[in-house]
Amino acid sequence: MGKSGLRLVLTGQGFEPTDSTHGRKVEVFETQEILRPDGAKEIREILLWDLAGQPGYRLIHQLSLTEVAVALVVYDSRSETDPFAGVRYWSKALLQAARAQRSDLTYSIKKFLVAGRIDRGRVGVTRGRIEALTHELHFHQCFETSARDGTNISELRGAIKSAIDWISLPRISSTDLFEEIKSFLMEHKQQRFLLTSEPDLYKLFLSRSGYEDSETLLGQFATCITLVEARGLIRRLSFGSLVLLQPELLDAYASAIVNSAKDEPDGLGSINEADVRACRFRISTDERIGDRNQEQLLLIATIEDLIRHEITLREPPDLVFPAQITRTKPDLTDAPGRTTVFRFEGAISNIIAVQVS
């Protein structure tokens, strides 16, 4: 639907035909230096993440929807079946991500509905239907774009920049300090360090850098980790103040767990949680961690992430993945003597998954 081509032109690159995105690609959208009222210079950076939309990838990429300021949901305006099928999915995923964000983040996600490749023909859905969807799913604006001929690209770029609430975003007071901490973290990442705690990282940085310990420096160190995490280079885990320096491993384990649930013989999209914690599921040997203690911590973190983002439901003794249910639903007929009708709103597939499990 032109999403990757849109990424290229939004980041200032020339248009070229692209294949479907299978991984996640992170590029710099804009870096800007401004002068603050107190005379200090501030560098603001916007990163654009291009996430795969295929069903096999989008489940896991929901784990990347943390600390999002602006989301572009691109849809196939020429689809003759349901052009908005993916739109509803990602709108829900963004809502779940907003609920899962840490409590110290005060900004809300701005959502833009974007039609791509309109150079192939005008949008095939009515304006009224688009406006109804925009209102229903609380999109802030909608755009019709073409990466090939540049239609509405500058307008979309401007909307992205103006939608970001810089005042509420985390910041550090020294770019030199940020560069030092980032270099320190990248050195550990390149040395294939896997898991460590944030306090241990901080102590090691103090011993190597010569800085003296202080509450201010500790806060700046934590903010630097947040900013490096936003680049997708490291990942904070949800417990134990642990930092994962190889975040691509979390994607690998999460994908393997989801695929194992999908292959469950009864088609219920579930997998035994004890089997997951013991890594008794199929995963490529070259993606597994050699240290079993660290692997167990990573598996616990993966489970917690999947639950926190409502990708899986914990129904002891199993983890249930509603999106991976393959059992065919029988045709329902009106039961004789029906007296009560229940109506549900929200994640209906989650309700069904819990009932059948």
PDB file of N, CA, C and O in Angstrom, residues 8-34:
ATOM      1  N   LEU A   8      10.460   6.612   2.804  1.00  0.00           N
ATOM      2  CA  LEU A   8      11.619   7.175   2.119  1.00  0.00           C
ATOM      3  C   LEU A   8      11.461   8.671   1.879  1.00  0.00           C
ATOM      4  O   LEU A   8      12.363   9.459   2.187  1.00  0.00           O
ATOM      5  N   VAL A   9      10.325   9.082   1.331  1.00  0.00           N
ATOM      6  CA  VAL A   9      10.173  10.498   0.990  1.00  0.00           C
ATOM      7  C   VAL A   9       9.968  11.353   2.238  1.00  0.00           C
ATOM      8  O   VAL A   9      10.376  12.514   2.278  1.00  0.00           O
ATOM      9  N   LEU A  10       9.348  10.800   3.281  1.00  0.00           N
ATOM     10  CA  LEU A  10       9.176  11.567   4.515  1.00  0.00           C
ATOM     11  C   LEU A  10      10.505  11.830   5.209  1.00  0.00           C
ATOM     12  O   LEU A  10      10.653  12.822   5.932  1.00  0.00           O
ATOM     13  N   THR A  11      11.477  10.948   5.010  1.00  0.00           N
ATOM     14  CA  THR A  11      12.797  11.130   5.627  1.00  0.00           C
ATOM     15  C   THR A  11      13.766  11.815   4.665  1.00  0.00           C
ATOM     16  O   THR A  11      14.984  11.779   4.874  1.00  0.00           O
ATOM     17  N   GLY A  12      13.230  12.431   3.600  1.00  0.00           N
ATOM     18  CA  GLY A  12      14.055  13.237   2.711  1.00  0.00           C
ATOM     19  C   GLY A  12      14.807  12.477   1.656  1.00  0.00           C
ATOM     20  O   GLY A  12      15.704  13.024   0.997  1.00  0.00           O
ATOM     21  N   GLN A  13      14.484  11.208   1.443  1.00  0.00           N
ATOM     22  CA  GLN A  13      15.142  10.415   0.422  1.00  0.00           C
ATOM     23  C   GLN A  13      14.307  10.424  -0.857  1.00  0.00           C
ATOM     24  O   GLN A  13      13.133  10.758  -0.852  1.00  0.00           O
ATOM     25  N   GLY A  14      14.920  10.034  -1.945  1.00  0.00           N
ATOM     26  CA  GLY A  14      14.207   9.975  -3.202  1.00  0.00           C
ATOM     27  C   GLY A  14      13.283   8.782  -3.267  1.00  0.00           C
ATOM     28  O   GLY A  14      13.512   7.750  -2.624  1.00  0.00           O
ATOM     29  N   PHE A  15      12.192   8.908  -4.036  1.00  0.00           N
ATOM     30  CA  PHE A  15      11.257   7.791  -4.159  1.00  0.00           C
ATOM     31  C   PHE A  15      11.886   6.657  -4.953  1.00  0.00           C
ATOM     32  O   PHE A  15      12.601   6.884  -5.930  1.00  0.00           O
ATOM     33  N   GLU A  16      11.612   5.439  -4.535  1.00  0.00           N
ATOM     34  CA  GLU A  16      11.966   4.250  -5.308  1.00  0.00           C
ATOM     35  C   GLU A  16      11.006   3.136  -4.935  1.00  0.00           C
ATOM     36  O   GLU A  16      10.489   3.101  -3.811  1.00  0.00           O
ATOM     37  N   PRO A  17      10.703   2.249  -5.881  1.00  0.00           N
ATOM     38  CA  PRO A  17       9.813   1.128  -5.568  1.00  0.00           C
ATOM     39  C   PRO A  17      10.422   0.274  -4.460  1.00  0.00           C
ATOM     40  O   PRO A  17      11.638   0.067  -4.415  1.00  0.00           O
ATOM     41  N   THR A  18       9.585  -0.203  -3.552  1.00  0.00           N
ATOM     42  CA  THR A  18      10.066  -0.983  -2.410  1.00  0.00           C
ATOM     43  C   THR A  18       9.264  -2.258  -2.262  1.00  0.00           C
ATOM     44  O   THR A  18       8.109  -2.338  -2.667  1.00  0.00           O
ATOM     45  N   ASP A  19       9.903  -3.263  -1.671  1.00  0.00           N
ATOM     46  CA  ASP A  19       9.201  -4.494  -1.324  1.00  0.00           C
ATOM     47  C   ASP A  19       8.491  -4.297   0.007  1.00  0.00           C
ATOM     48  O   ASP A  19       8.708  -3.303   0.705  1.00  0.00           O
ATOM     49  N   SER A  20       7.664  -5.273   0.371  1.00  0.00           N
ATOM     50  CA  SER A  20       6.975  -5.215   1.655  1.00  0.00           C
ATOM     51  C   SER A  20       7.989  -5.219   2.798  1.00  0.00           C
ATOM     52  O   SER A  20       9.011  -5.900   2.734  1.00  0.00           O
ATOM     53  N   THR A  21       7.689  -4.442   3.832  1.00  0.00           N
ATOM     54  CA  THR A  21       8.551  -4.399   5.011  1.00  0.00           C
ATOM     55  C   THR A  21       8.319  -5.645   5.854  1.00  0.00           C
ATOM     56  O   THR A  21       7.196  -5.932   6.250  1.00  0.00           O
ATOM     57  N   HIS A  22       9.406  -6.382   6.147  1.00  0.00           N
ATOM     58  CA  HIS A  22       9.271  -7.573   6.982  1.00  0.00           C
ATOM     59  C   HIS A  22       9.864  -7.370   8.370  1.00  0.00           C
ATOM     60  O   HIS A  22       9.483  -8.050   9.306  1.00  0.00           O
ATOM     61  N   GLY A  23      10.770  -6.446   8.495  1.00  0.00           N
ATOM     62  CA  GLY A  23      11.310  -6.150   9.815  1.00  0.00           C
ATOM     63  C   GLY A  23      10.790  -4.801  10.278  1.00  0.00           C
ATOM     64  O   GLY A  23       9.734  -4.352   9.876  1.00  0.00           O
ATOM     65  N   ARG A  24      11.542  -4.173  11.130  1.00  0.00           N
ATOM     66  CA  ARG A  24      11.235  -2.800  11.524  1.00  0.00           C
ATOM     67  C   ARG A  24      12.424  -1.936  11.121  1.00  0.00           C
ATOM     68  O   ARG A  24      13.567  -2.289  11.365  1.00  0.00           O
ATOM     69  N   LYS A  25      12.158  -0.843  10.488  1.00  0.00           N
ATOM     70  CA  LYS A  25      13.201   0.050  10.017  1.00  0.00           C
ATOM     71  C   LYS A  25      13.036   1.393  10.733  1.00  0.00           C
ATOM     72  O   LYS A  25      11.933   1.927  10.783  1.00  0.00           O
ATOM     73  N   VAL A  26      14.134   1.896  11.277  1.00  0.00           N
ATOM     74  CA  VAL A  26      14.112   3.148  12.030  1.00  0.00           C
ATOM     75  C   VAL A  26      15.025   4.141  11.331  1.00  0.00           C
ATOM     76  O   VAL A  26      16.201   3.859  11.108  1.00  0.00           O
ATOM     77  N   GLU A  27      14.480   5.301  10.974  1.00  0.00           N
ATOM     78  CA  GLU A  27      15.273   6.329  10.298  1.00  0.00           C
ATOM     79  C   GLU A  27      15.005   7.681  10.949  1.00  0.00           C
ATOM     80  O   GLU A  27      13.964   7.903  11.572  1.00  0.00           O
ATOM     81  N   VAL A  28      15.955   8.592  10.778  1.00  0.00           N
ATOM     82  CA  VAL A  28      15.820   9.940  11.315  1.00  0.00           C
ATOM     83  C   VAL A  28      14.897  10.737  10.402  1.00  0.00           C
ATOM     84  O   VAL A  28      15.162  10.895   9.215  1.00  0.00           O
ATOM     85  N   PHE A  29      13.796  11.215  10.966  1.00  0.00           N
ATOM     86  CA  PHE A  29      12.845  12.046  10.230  1.00  0.00           C
ATOM     87  C   PHE A  29      13.338  13.491  10.164  1.00  0.00           C
ATOM     88  O   PHE A  29      13.326  14.132   9.120  1.00  0.00           O
ATOM     89  N   GLU A  30      13.784  13.993  11.313  1.00  0.00           N
ATOM     90  CA  GLU A  30      14.294  15.370  11.350  1.00  0.00           C
ATOM     91  C   GLU A  30      15.090  15.580  12.624  1.00  0.00           C
ATOM     92  O   GLU A  30      14.751  15.055  13.691  1.00  0.00           O
ATOM     93  N   THR A  31      16.177  16.331  12.505  1.00  0.00           N
ATOM     94  CA  THR A  31      16.941  16.799  13.658  1.00  0.00           C
ATOM     95  C   THR A  31      16.983  18.317  13.589  1.00  0.00           C
ATOM     96  O   THR A  31      17.351  18.880  12.561  1.00  0.00           O
ATOM     97  N   GLN A  32      16.590  18.974  14.656  1.00  0.00           N
ATOM     98  CA  GLN A  32      16.469  20.433  14.657  1.00  0.00           C
ATOM     99  C   GLN A  32      17.128  21.002  15.906  1.00  0.00           C
ATOM    100  O   GLN A  32      16.988  20.453  17.007  1.00  0.00           O
ATOM    101  N   GLU A  33      17.863  22.085  15.728  1.00  0.00           N
ATOM    102  CA  GLU A  33      18.474  22.785  16.852  1.00  0.00           C
ATOM    103  C   GLU A  33      17.745  24.101  17.057  1.00  0.00           C
ATOM    104  O   GLU A  33      17.615  24.895  16.125  1.00  0.00           O
ATOM    105  N   ILE A  34      17.262  24.342  18.272  1.00  0.00           N
ATOM    106  CA  ILE A  34      16.538  25.577  18.566  1.00  0.00           C
ATOM    107  C   ILE A  34      17.199  26.279  19.741  1.00  0.00           C
ATOM    108  O   ILE A  34      17.946  25.668  20.519  1.00  0.00           O
TER     109      ILE A  34
END
